[in-house]
XYZ file of C-alpha atoms in Angstrom:
606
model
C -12.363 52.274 -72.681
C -9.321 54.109 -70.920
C -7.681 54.050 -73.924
C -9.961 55.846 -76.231
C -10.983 58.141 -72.968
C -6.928 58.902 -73.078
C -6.757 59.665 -76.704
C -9.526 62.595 -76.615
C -7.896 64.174 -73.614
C -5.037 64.057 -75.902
C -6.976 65.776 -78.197
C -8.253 68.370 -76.232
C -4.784 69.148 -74.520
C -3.649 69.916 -78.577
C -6.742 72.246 -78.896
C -6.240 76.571 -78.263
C -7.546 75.556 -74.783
C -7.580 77.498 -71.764
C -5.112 76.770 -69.304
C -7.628 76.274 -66.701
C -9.050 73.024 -69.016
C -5.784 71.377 -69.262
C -4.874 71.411 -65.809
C -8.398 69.996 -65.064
C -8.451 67.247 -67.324
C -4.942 65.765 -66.074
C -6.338 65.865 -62.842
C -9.355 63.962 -64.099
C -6.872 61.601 -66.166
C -4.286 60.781 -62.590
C -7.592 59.883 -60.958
C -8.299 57.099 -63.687
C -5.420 55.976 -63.579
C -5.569 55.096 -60.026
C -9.126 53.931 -60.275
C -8.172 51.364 -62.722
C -5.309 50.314 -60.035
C -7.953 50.030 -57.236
C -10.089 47.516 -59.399
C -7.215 45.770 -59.950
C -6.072 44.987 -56.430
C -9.741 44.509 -55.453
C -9.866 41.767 -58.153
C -6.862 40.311 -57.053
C -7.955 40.413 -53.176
C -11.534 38.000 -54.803
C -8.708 35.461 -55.815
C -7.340 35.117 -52.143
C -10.600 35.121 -51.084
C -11.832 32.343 -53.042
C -8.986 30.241 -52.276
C -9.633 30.972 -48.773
C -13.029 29.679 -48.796
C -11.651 26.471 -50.892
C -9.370 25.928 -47.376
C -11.727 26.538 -45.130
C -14.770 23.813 -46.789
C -11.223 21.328 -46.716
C -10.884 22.030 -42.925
C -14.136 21.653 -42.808
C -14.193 18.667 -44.433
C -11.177 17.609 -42.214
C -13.350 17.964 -38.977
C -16.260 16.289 -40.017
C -13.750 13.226 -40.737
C -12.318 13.442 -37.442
C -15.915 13.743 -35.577
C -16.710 10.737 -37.036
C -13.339 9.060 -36.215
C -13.929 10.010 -32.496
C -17.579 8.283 -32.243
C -15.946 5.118 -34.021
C -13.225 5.899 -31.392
C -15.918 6.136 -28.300
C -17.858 3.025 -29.778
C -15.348 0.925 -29.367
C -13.854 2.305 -25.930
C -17.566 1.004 -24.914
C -16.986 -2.067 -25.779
C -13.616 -2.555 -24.693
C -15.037 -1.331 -21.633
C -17.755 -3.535 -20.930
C -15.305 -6.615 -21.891
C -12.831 -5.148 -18.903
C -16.362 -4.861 -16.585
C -17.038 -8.903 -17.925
C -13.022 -9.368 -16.878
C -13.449 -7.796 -13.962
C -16.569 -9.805 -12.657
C -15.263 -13.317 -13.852
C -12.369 -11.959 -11.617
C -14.417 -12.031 -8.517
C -15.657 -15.502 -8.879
C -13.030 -16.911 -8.683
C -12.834 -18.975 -5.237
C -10.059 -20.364 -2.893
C -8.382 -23.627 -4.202
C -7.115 -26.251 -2.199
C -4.053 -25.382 -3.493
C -4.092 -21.589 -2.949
C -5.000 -22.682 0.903
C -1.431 -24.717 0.956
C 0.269 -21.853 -0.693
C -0.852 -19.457 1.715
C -0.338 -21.194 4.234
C 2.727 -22.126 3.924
C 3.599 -18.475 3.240
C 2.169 -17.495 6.541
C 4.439 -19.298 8.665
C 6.562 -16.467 8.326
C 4.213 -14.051 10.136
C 3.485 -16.645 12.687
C 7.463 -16.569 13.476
C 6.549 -12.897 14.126
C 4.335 -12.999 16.034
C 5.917 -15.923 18.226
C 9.003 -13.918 18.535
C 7.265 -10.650 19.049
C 5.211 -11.969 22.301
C 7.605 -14.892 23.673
C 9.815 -12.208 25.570
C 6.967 -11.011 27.484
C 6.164 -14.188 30.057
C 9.598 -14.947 30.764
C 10.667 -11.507 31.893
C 11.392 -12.505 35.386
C 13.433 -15.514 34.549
C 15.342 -13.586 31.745
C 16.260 -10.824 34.525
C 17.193 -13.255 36.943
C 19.521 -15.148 34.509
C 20.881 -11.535 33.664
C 21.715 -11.414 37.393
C 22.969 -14.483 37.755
C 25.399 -13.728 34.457
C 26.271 -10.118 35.628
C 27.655 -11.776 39.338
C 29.534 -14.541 37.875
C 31.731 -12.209 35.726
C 32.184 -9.225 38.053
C 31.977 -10.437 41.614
C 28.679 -8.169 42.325
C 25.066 -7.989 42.042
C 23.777 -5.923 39.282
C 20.634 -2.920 40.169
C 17.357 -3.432 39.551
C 17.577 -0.175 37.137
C 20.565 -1.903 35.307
C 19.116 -4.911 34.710
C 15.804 -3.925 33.159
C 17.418 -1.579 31.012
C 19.076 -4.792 29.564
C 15.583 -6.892 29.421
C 14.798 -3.539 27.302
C 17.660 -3.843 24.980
C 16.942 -7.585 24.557
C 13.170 -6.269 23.570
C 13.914 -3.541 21.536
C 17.098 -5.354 19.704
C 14.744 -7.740 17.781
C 13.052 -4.206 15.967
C 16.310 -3.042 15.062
C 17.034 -6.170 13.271
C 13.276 -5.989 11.756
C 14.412 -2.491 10.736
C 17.091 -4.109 8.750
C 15.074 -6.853 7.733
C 12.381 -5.070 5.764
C 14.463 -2.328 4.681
C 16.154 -5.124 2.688
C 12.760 -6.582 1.630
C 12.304 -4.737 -1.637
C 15.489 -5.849 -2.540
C 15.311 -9.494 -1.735
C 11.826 -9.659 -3.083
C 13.340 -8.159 -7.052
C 16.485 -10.413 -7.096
C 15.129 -13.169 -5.907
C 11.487 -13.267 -5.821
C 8.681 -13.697 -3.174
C 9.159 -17.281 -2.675
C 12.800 -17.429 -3.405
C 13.376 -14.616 -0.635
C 10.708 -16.753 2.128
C 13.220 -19.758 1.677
C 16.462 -17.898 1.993
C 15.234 -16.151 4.706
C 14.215 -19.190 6.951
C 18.359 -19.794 7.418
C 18.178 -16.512 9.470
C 15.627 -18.053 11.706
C 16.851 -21.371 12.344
C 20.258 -19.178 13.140
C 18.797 -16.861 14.918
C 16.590 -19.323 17.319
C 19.582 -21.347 18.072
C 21.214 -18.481 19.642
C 18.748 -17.409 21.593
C 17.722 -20.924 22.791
C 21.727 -22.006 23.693
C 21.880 -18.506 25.687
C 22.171 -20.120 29.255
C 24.420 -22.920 28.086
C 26.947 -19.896 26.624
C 26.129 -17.808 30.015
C 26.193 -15.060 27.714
C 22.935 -12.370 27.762
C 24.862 -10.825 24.586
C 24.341 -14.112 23.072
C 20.376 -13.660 23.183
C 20.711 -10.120 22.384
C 22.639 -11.134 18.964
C 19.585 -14.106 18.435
C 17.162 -11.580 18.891
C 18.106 -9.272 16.169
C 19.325 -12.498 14.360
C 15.627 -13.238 14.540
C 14.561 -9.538 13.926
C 16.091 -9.270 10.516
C 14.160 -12.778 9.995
C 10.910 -11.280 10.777
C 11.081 -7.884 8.848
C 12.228 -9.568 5.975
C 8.910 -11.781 6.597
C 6.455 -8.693 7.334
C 7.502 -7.560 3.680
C 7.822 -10.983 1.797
C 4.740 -12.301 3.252
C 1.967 -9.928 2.449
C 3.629 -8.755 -1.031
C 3.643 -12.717 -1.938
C -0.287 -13.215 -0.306
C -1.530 -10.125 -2.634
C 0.028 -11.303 -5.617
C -1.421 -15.015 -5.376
C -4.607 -14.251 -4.318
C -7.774 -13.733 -6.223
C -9.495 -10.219 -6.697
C -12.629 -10.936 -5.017
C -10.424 -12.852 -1.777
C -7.551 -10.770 -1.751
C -9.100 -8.601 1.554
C -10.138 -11.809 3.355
C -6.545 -14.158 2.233
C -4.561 -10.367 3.351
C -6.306 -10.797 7.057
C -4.660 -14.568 7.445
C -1.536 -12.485 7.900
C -2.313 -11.077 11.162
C -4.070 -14.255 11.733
C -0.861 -16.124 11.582
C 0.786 -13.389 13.806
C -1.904 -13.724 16.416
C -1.605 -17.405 16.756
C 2.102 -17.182 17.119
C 1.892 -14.810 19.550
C -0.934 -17.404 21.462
C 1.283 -19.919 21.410
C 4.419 -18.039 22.549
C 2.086 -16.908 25.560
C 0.565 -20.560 26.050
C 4.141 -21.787 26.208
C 5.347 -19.240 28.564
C 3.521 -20.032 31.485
C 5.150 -21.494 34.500
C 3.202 -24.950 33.991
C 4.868 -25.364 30.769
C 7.705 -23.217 29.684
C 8.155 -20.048 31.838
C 10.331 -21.378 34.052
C 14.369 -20.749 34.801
C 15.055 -23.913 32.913
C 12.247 -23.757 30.033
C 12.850 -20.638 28.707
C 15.753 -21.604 26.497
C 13.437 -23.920 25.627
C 10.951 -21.314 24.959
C 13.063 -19.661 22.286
C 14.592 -22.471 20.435
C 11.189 -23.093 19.728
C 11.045 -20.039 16.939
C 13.281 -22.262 14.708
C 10.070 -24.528 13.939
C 7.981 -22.286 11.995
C 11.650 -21.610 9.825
C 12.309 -25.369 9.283
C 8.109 -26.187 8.726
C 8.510 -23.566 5.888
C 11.541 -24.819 4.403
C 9.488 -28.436 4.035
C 6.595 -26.720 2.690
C 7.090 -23.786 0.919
C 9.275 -25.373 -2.066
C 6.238 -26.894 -3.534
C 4.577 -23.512 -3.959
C 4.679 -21.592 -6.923
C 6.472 -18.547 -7.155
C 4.581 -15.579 -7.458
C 2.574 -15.095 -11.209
C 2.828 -10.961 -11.284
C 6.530 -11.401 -10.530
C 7.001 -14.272 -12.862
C 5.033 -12.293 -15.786
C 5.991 -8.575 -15.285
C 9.034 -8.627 -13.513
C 11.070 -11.609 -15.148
C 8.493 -11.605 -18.596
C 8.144 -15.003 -18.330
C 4.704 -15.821 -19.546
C 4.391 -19.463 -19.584
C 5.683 -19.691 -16.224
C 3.318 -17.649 -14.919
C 0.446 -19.201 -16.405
C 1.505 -22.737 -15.189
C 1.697 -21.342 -11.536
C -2.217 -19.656 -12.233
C -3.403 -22.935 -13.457
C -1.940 -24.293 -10.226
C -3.224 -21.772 -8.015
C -6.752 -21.214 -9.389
C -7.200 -24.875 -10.436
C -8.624 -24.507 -13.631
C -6.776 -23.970 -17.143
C -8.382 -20.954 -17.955
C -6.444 -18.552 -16.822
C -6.499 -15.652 -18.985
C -8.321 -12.942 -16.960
C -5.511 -12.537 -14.681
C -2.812 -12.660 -17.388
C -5.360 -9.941 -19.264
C -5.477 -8.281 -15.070
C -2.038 -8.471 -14.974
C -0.991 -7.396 -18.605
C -3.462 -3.970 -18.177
C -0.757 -3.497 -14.707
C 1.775 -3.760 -16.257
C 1.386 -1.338 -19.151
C -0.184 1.295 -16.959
C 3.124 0.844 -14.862
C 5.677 0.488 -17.525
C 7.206 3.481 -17.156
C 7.833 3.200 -13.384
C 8.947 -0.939 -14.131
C 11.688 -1.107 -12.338
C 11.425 1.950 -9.727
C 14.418 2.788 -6.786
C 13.035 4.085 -3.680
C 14.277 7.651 -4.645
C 12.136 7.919 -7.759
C 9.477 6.327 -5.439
C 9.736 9.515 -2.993
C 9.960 11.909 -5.928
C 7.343 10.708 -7.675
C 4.218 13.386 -7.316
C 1.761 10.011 -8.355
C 2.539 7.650 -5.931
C 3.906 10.297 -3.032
C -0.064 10.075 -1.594
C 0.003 6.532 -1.803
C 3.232 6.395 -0.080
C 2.436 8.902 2.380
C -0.976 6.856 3.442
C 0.978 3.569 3.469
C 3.903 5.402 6.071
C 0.959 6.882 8.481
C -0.791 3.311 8.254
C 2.000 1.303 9.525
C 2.370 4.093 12.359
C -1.190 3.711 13.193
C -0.627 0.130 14.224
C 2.801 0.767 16.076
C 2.153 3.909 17.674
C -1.562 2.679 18.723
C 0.102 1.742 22.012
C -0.475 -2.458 21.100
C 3.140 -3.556 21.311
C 3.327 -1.908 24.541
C 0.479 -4.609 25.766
C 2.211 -7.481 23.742
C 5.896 -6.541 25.273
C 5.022 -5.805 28.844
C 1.231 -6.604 29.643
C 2.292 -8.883 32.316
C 3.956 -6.010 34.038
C 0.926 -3.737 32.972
C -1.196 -6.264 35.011
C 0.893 -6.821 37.901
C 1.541 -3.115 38.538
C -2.322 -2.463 38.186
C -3.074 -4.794 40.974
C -2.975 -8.143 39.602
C -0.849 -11.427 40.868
C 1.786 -12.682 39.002
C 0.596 -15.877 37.943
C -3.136 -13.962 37.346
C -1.419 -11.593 35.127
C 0.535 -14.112 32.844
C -3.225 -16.023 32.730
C -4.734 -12.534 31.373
C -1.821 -12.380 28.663
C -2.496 -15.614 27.492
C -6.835 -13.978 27.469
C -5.123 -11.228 25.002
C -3.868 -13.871 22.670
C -7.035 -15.627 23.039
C -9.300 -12.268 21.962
C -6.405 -11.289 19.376
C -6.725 -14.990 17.704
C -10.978 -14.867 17.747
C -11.442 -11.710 16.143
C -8.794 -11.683 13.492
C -10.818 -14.985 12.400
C -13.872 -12.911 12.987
C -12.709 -10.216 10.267
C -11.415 -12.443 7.712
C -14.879 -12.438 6.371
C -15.459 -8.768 6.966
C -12.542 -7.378 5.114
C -14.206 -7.871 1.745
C -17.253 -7.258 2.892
C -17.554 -4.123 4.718
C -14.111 -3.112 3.495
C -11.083 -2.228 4.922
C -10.854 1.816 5.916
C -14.222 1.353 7.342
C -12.704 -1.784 9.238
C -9.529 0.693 10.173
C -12.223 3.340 11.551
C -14.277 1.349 13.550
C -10.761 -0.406 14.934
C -9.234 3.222 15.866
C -11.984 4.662 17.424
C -12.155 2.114 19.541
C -9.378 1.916 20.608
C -9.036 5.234 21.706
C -12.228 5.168 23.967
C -11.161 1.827 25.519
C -7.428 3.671 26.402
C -8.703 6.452 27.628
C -10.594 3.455 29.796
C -6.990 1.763 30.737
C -6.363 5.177 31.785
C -9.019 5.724 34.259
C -8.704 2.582 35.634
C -5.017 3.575 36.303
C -6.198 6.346 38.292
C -8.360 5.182 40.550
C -7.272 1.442 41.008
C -5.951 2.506 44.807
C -9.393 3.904 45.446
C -11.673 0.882 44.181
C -10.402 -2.696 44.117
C -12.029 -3.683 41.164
C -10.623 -1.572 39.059
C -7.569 -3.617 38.298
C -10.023 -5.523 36.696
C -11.573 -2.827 34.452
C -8.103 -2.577 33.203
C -7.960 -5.918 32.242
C -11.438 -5.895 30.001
C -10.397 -2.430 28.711
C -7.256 -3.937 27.717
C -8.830 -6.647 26.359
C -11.564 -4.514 24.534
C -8.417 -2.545 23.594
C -7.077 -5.431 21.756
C -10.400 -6.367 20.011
C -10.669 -3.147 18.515
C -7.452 -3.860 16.935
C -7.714 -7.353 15.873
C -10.558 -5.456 13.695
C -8.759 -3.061 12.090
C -4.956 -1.617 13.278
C -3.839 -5.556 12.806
C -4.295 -6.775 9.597
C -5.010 -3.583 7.817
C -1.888 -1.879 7.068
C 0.265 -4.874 5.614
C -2.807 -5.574 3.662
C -3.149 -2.029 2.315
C 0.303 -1.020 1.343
C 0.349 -3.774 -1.080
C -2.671 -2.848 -2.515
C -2.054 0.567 -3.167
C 1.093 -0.355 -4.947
C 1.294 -2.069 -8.554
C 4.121 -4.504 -9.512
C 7.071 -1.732 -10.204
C 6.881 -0.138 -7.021
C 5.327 -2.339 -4.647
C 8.825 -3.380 -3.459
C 10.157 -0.434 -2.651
C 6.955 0.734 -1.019
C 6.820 -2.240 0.909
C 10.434 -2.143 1.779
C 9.691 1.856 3.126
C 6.416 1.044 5.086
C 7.989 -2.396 6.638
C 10.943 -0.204 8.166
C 8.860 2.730 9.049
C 6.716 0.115 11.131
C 10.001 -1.386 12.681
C 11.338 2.072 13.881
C 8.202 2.907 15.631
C 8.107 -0.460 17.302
C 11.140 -0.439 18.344
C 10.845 2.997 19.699
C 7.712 1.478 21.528
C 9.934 -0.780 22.839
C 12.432 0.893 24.113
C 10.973 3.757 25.370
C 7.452 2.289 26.863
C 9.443 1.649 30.403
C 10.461 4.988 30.935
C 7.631 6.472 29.589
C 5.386 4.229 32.062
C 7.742 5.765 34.678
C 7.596 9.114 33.952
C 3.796 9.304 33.361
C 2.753 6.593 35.640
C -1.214 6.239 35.600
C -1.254 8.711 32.210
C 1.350 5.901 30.372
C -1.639 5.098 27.334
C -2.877 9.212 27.141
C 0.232 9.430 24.439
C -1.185 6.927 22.319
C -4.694 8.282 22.956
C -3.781 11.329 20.890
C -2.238 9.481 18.507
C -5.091 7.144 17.934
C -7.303 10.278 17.078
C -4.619 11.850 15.049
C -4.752 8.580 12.662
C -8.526 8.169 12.968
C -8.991 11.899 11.519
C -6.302 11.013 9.071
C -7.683 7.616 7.458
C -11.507 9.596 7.687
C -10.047 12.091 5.342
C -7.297 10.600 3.233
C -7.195 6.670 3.111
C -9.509 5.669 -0.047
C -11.150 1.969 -0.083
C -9.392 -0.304 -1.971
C -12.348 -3.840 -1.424
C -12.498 -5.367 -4.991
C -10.257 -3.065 -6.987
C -7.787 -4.010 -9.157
C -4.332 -2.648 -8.421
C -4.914 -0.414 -11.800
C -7.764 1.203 -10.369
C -6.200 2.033 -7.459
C -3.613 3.801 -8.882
C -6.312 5.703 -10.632
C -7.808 6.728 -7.358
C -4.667 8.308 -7.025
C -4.291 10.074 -10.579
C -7.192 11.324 -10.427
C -6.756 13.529 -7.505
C -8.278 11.105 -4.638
C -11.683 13.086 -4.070
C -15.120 11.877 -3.388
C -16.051 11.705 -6.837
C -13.284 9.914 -8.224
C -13.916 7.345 -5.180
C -17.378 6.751 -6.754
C -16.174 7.020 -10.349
C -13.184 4.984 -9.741
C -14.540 1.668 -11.308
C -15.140 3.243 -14.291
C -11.938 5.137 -14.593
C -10.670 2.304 -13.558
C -12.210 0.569 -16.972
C -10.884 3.065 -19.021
C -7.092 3.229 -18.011
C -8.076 -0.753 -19.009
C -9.342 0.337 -22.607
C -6.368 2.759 -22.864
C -3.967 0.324 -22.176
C -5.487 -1.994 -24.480
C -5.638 0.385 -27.538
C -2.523 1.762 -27.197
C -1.231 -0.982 -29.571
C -4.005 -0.254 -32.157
C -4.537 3.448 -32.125
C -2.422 5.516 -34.306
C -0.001 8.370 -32.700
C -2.336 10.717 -35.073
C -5.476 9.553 -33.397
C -4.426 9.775 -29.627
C -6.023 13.287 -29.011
C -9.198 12.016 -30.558
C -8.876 9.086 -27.879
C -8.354 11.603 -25.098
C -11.649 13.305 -25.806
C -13.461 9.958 -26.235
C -12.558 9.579 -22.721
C -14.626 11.727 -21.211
C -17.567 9.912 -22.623
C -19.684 9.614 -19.063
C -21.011 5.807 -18.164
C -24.333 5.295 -17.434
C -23.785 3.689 -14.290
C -22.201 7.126 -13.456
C -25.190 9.425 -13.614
């Protein structure tokens, strides 16, 4: 049609036309021409168009596929889930073994040498000083000062937490190259050393002689306050782990009985028993060395650590009793890969780490909270306490023996409560009161020269004192800081929290004398404040960790430690499980697709 519409123009152009016309009609014919352009371009613009629309139904396509990928995704996330929730409660059947009871046992002997060496120093004070004396006279040709010489009863207190500094510092350590068991064994050497130089002290006439025994001895027990626990946690069953965890502090409160039972002047806690007295803190080392070898090694360090499966399931079979075995390799295995990346983790990276810093950080203020609660000041010098508050000698070391007594009777009492009421609301009730029954011990400080009976208000607020912390303070933070912990860094947290505790005890130790002479009837208003301080801090920050597997509580952690993940934790707990468990089925190309099946809410949830 342009064509033919060209040729008249032609045509006309040829014509006698007036000028006018001609210059009109090429006007007309420029506009044509781009006319025809513009349809041609607007033709070629439909094209693109259409082959966008063909892109856009493929996309559309595409998403369609993947919506339907992601509910075959969250269908079987549900039932991976509810066959981690079936795990999880054949888990907490499980029941204590003869065999578990011999195993933990035997493991405990190492917090009963503890405890025996933490309170056998305290009855024979008198003697020890005395033999000090007698030392000090012999060499130098003069009598030593009263100041002098209980400065040197202090260093022969204090010494053993230096050595339980170094001790479980070096637990991690031992516990990796080694293992749990391995390191208890090896260990015991240091206390049969270690109690033979403290017990051959007078027959040396050397009082640097005990003070080398008792960090001989130290080192022996902090390499026992992070063995012990770390091997109890990983032996016992989900659903007992609270309850075996308390035996710990069981152990250490019959030791430290039995060290005060001994120490009495009718047995032991004379001038010539006391050697006696602590030669006796090899026994526990050589009773361990008989029993101990017939206990399996721990499973979790067996099976993640050393990746030797069979081994592991032959000590679970042994343990638990039965041959089926394979919810806590399953437990174990879900650990394991939610830790991989942190398998084999130095206490730097530990520190660094912004996942387990909160962890850490609650584990550190937990061990203070049982050191700086003021107890080792009653377990190292109660008998003074008593004496100095009004009480006879003899009637004092008799009250000492009444702390063992209360500490032994309601650690037995809690066993059972740890999994049952759980164990920051144990750690609660255990603070609190132990800061109303020291600001008691206080009172009855100040006004013992006004009313008589008030040296024996001190004594039953001491004693309360000590109940309040068999509940909670005692047990509690060894328990926890293995809990909060899976396999890779458990050592190394352990290893942090054992010498954290072992600094503030022995700064408990050394310093309680002077501070009981500088603030005289206001010696327990120190750790009054601190008791709050912790109480405030475990209200806010220290989650509950009863019947959780160590994979859950690292979620608690990941997922920003608030109220709700508290109450969700079980369930996110479930799903790090079915995570962990598809991540050898699910396709890189898939993963995002898992990520949003994740946020699938459980019922039990709403």
């Amino acid at each position: 049609m342009s064509m033919n519409l060209s040729a008249k123009l032609d045509e006309l152009q040829r014509g006698d036309r007036q000028l006018e016309t001609t210059v009109a009609l090429c006007e007309i014919r420029t506009q044509l021409q781009e006319l025809t352009k513009s349809v041609e371009s607007c033709q070629s613009e439909v094209s693109e168009v259409k082959r966008d629309m063909v892109a856009i139904k493929h996309e559309l396509d595409t998403v369609q596929q993947v919506k339907e990928e992601i509910e075959e995704l969250r269908e079987y996330v549900d039932r991976l889930e509810e066959h981690s929730h079936r795990r999880k409660l054949r888990l907490l059947e499980q029941g204590l073994t003869l065999f578990l009871s011999y195993a933990i046992l035997a493991a405990v002997l190492g917090m009963l040498q503890f405890g025996y060496n933490t309170g056998v120093i305290n009855a024979p004070e008198v003697n020890i000083e005395n033999f000090m004396k007698d030392v000090y006279k012999d060499r130098y040709g003069e009598d030593i000062s009263d100041d002098y010489v209980k400065r040197l009863y202090s260093v022969a207190v204090s010494i053993f937490a230096i050595g339980g500094m170094l001790g479980g510092f070096s637990g991690g350590i031992i516990a990796n190259r080694f293992g749990r068991k391995g390191g208890l064994l090896l260990n015991n050497v240091l206390g049969i050393v270690g109690g033979c130089l403290m017990g051959f002290t007078k027959m040396a006439h050397s009082y640097e002689m005990l003070f080398f025994g008792r960090f001989i001895i130290g080192v022996n027990c902090g390499l026992n306050t992070s063995l012990v626990p770390m091997y109890i946690s990983e032996i016992a069953p989900l659903n007992l782990r609270g309850g075996l965890g308390t035996v710990n502090q069981l152990a250490v409160t019959v030791g430290l009985l039995v060290s005060q039972v001994l120490g009495i002047e009718q047995i032991l806690g004379t001038d010539e028993g006391w050697p006696v007295l602590l030669l006796l803190a090899i026994c526990p080392a050589i009773l361990q060395l008989l029993l101990l070898p017939v206990c399996p090694e721990s499973p979790r360090y067996l099976l993640i650590t050393k990746q030797w499966e069979e081994e592991a399931r032959k000590a679970l079979r042994r343990l638990r009793a039965s041959n089926q075995v394979e919810e806590d390799i399953e437990e174990m295995r879900a650990e394991e890969r939610a830790q991989q990346a942190e398998s084999r983790i130095s206490m730097t990276e530990l520190i660094c780490s912004p996942t387990l810093r909160a962890p850490l950080i609650i584990g550190v203020v937990m061990q203070l909270s049982q050191q700086l609660s003021g107890i080792n000041a009653v377990f190292y010098y109660s008998t003074n306490l008593y004496t100095s508050s009004g009480l006879t000698e003899e009637s004092a070391k008799f009250a000492t023996i009444g702390i063992g007594s209360i500490m032994v009777v309601m650690t037995l009492v809690s066993i059972p409560l740890m999994d049952r009421t759980g164990r920051r609301t144990l750690h609660l009730y255990g603070l609190g009161g132990m800061f109303i029954f020291s600001i008691f011990i206080t009172i009855s400080f100040l006004i013992k020269e006004m009313i008589d009976w008030m040296s024996y208000l001190s004594v039953v607020s001491t004693l309360f004192f000590v109940v309040f912390f068999a509940v909670g303070p005692g047990s509690i933070p060894w328990m926890i800081t293995a809990e909060l912990f899976s396999q890779g860094p458990r050592p190394a947290a352990m290893s942090i929290a054992v010498l954290v505790n072992w600094i503030a005890n022995f700064v408990v130790g050394i310093g309680f004398p002077s501070m009981k002479t500088s603030l005289e009837n206001y010696t327990f208003l120190p750790f009054s404040a601190f008791l709050a301080i912790f109480w405030i801090f475990t209200y806010k920050q220290v989650p509950e960790t009863k019947n959780k597997t160590f994979e859950e509580i690292l979620a608690l952690f990941r997922h920003g430690n608030d109220r709700s993940s508290l109450r969700d934790s079980r369930l996110y707990g479930s799903m790090l499980n079915c995570v962990n468990a598809l991540e050898g089925h699910i396709p890189p190309a898939e993963s995002a697709a898992l990520m949003v099946a994740e946020e699938k809410p459980h019922p039990d949830s709403l």
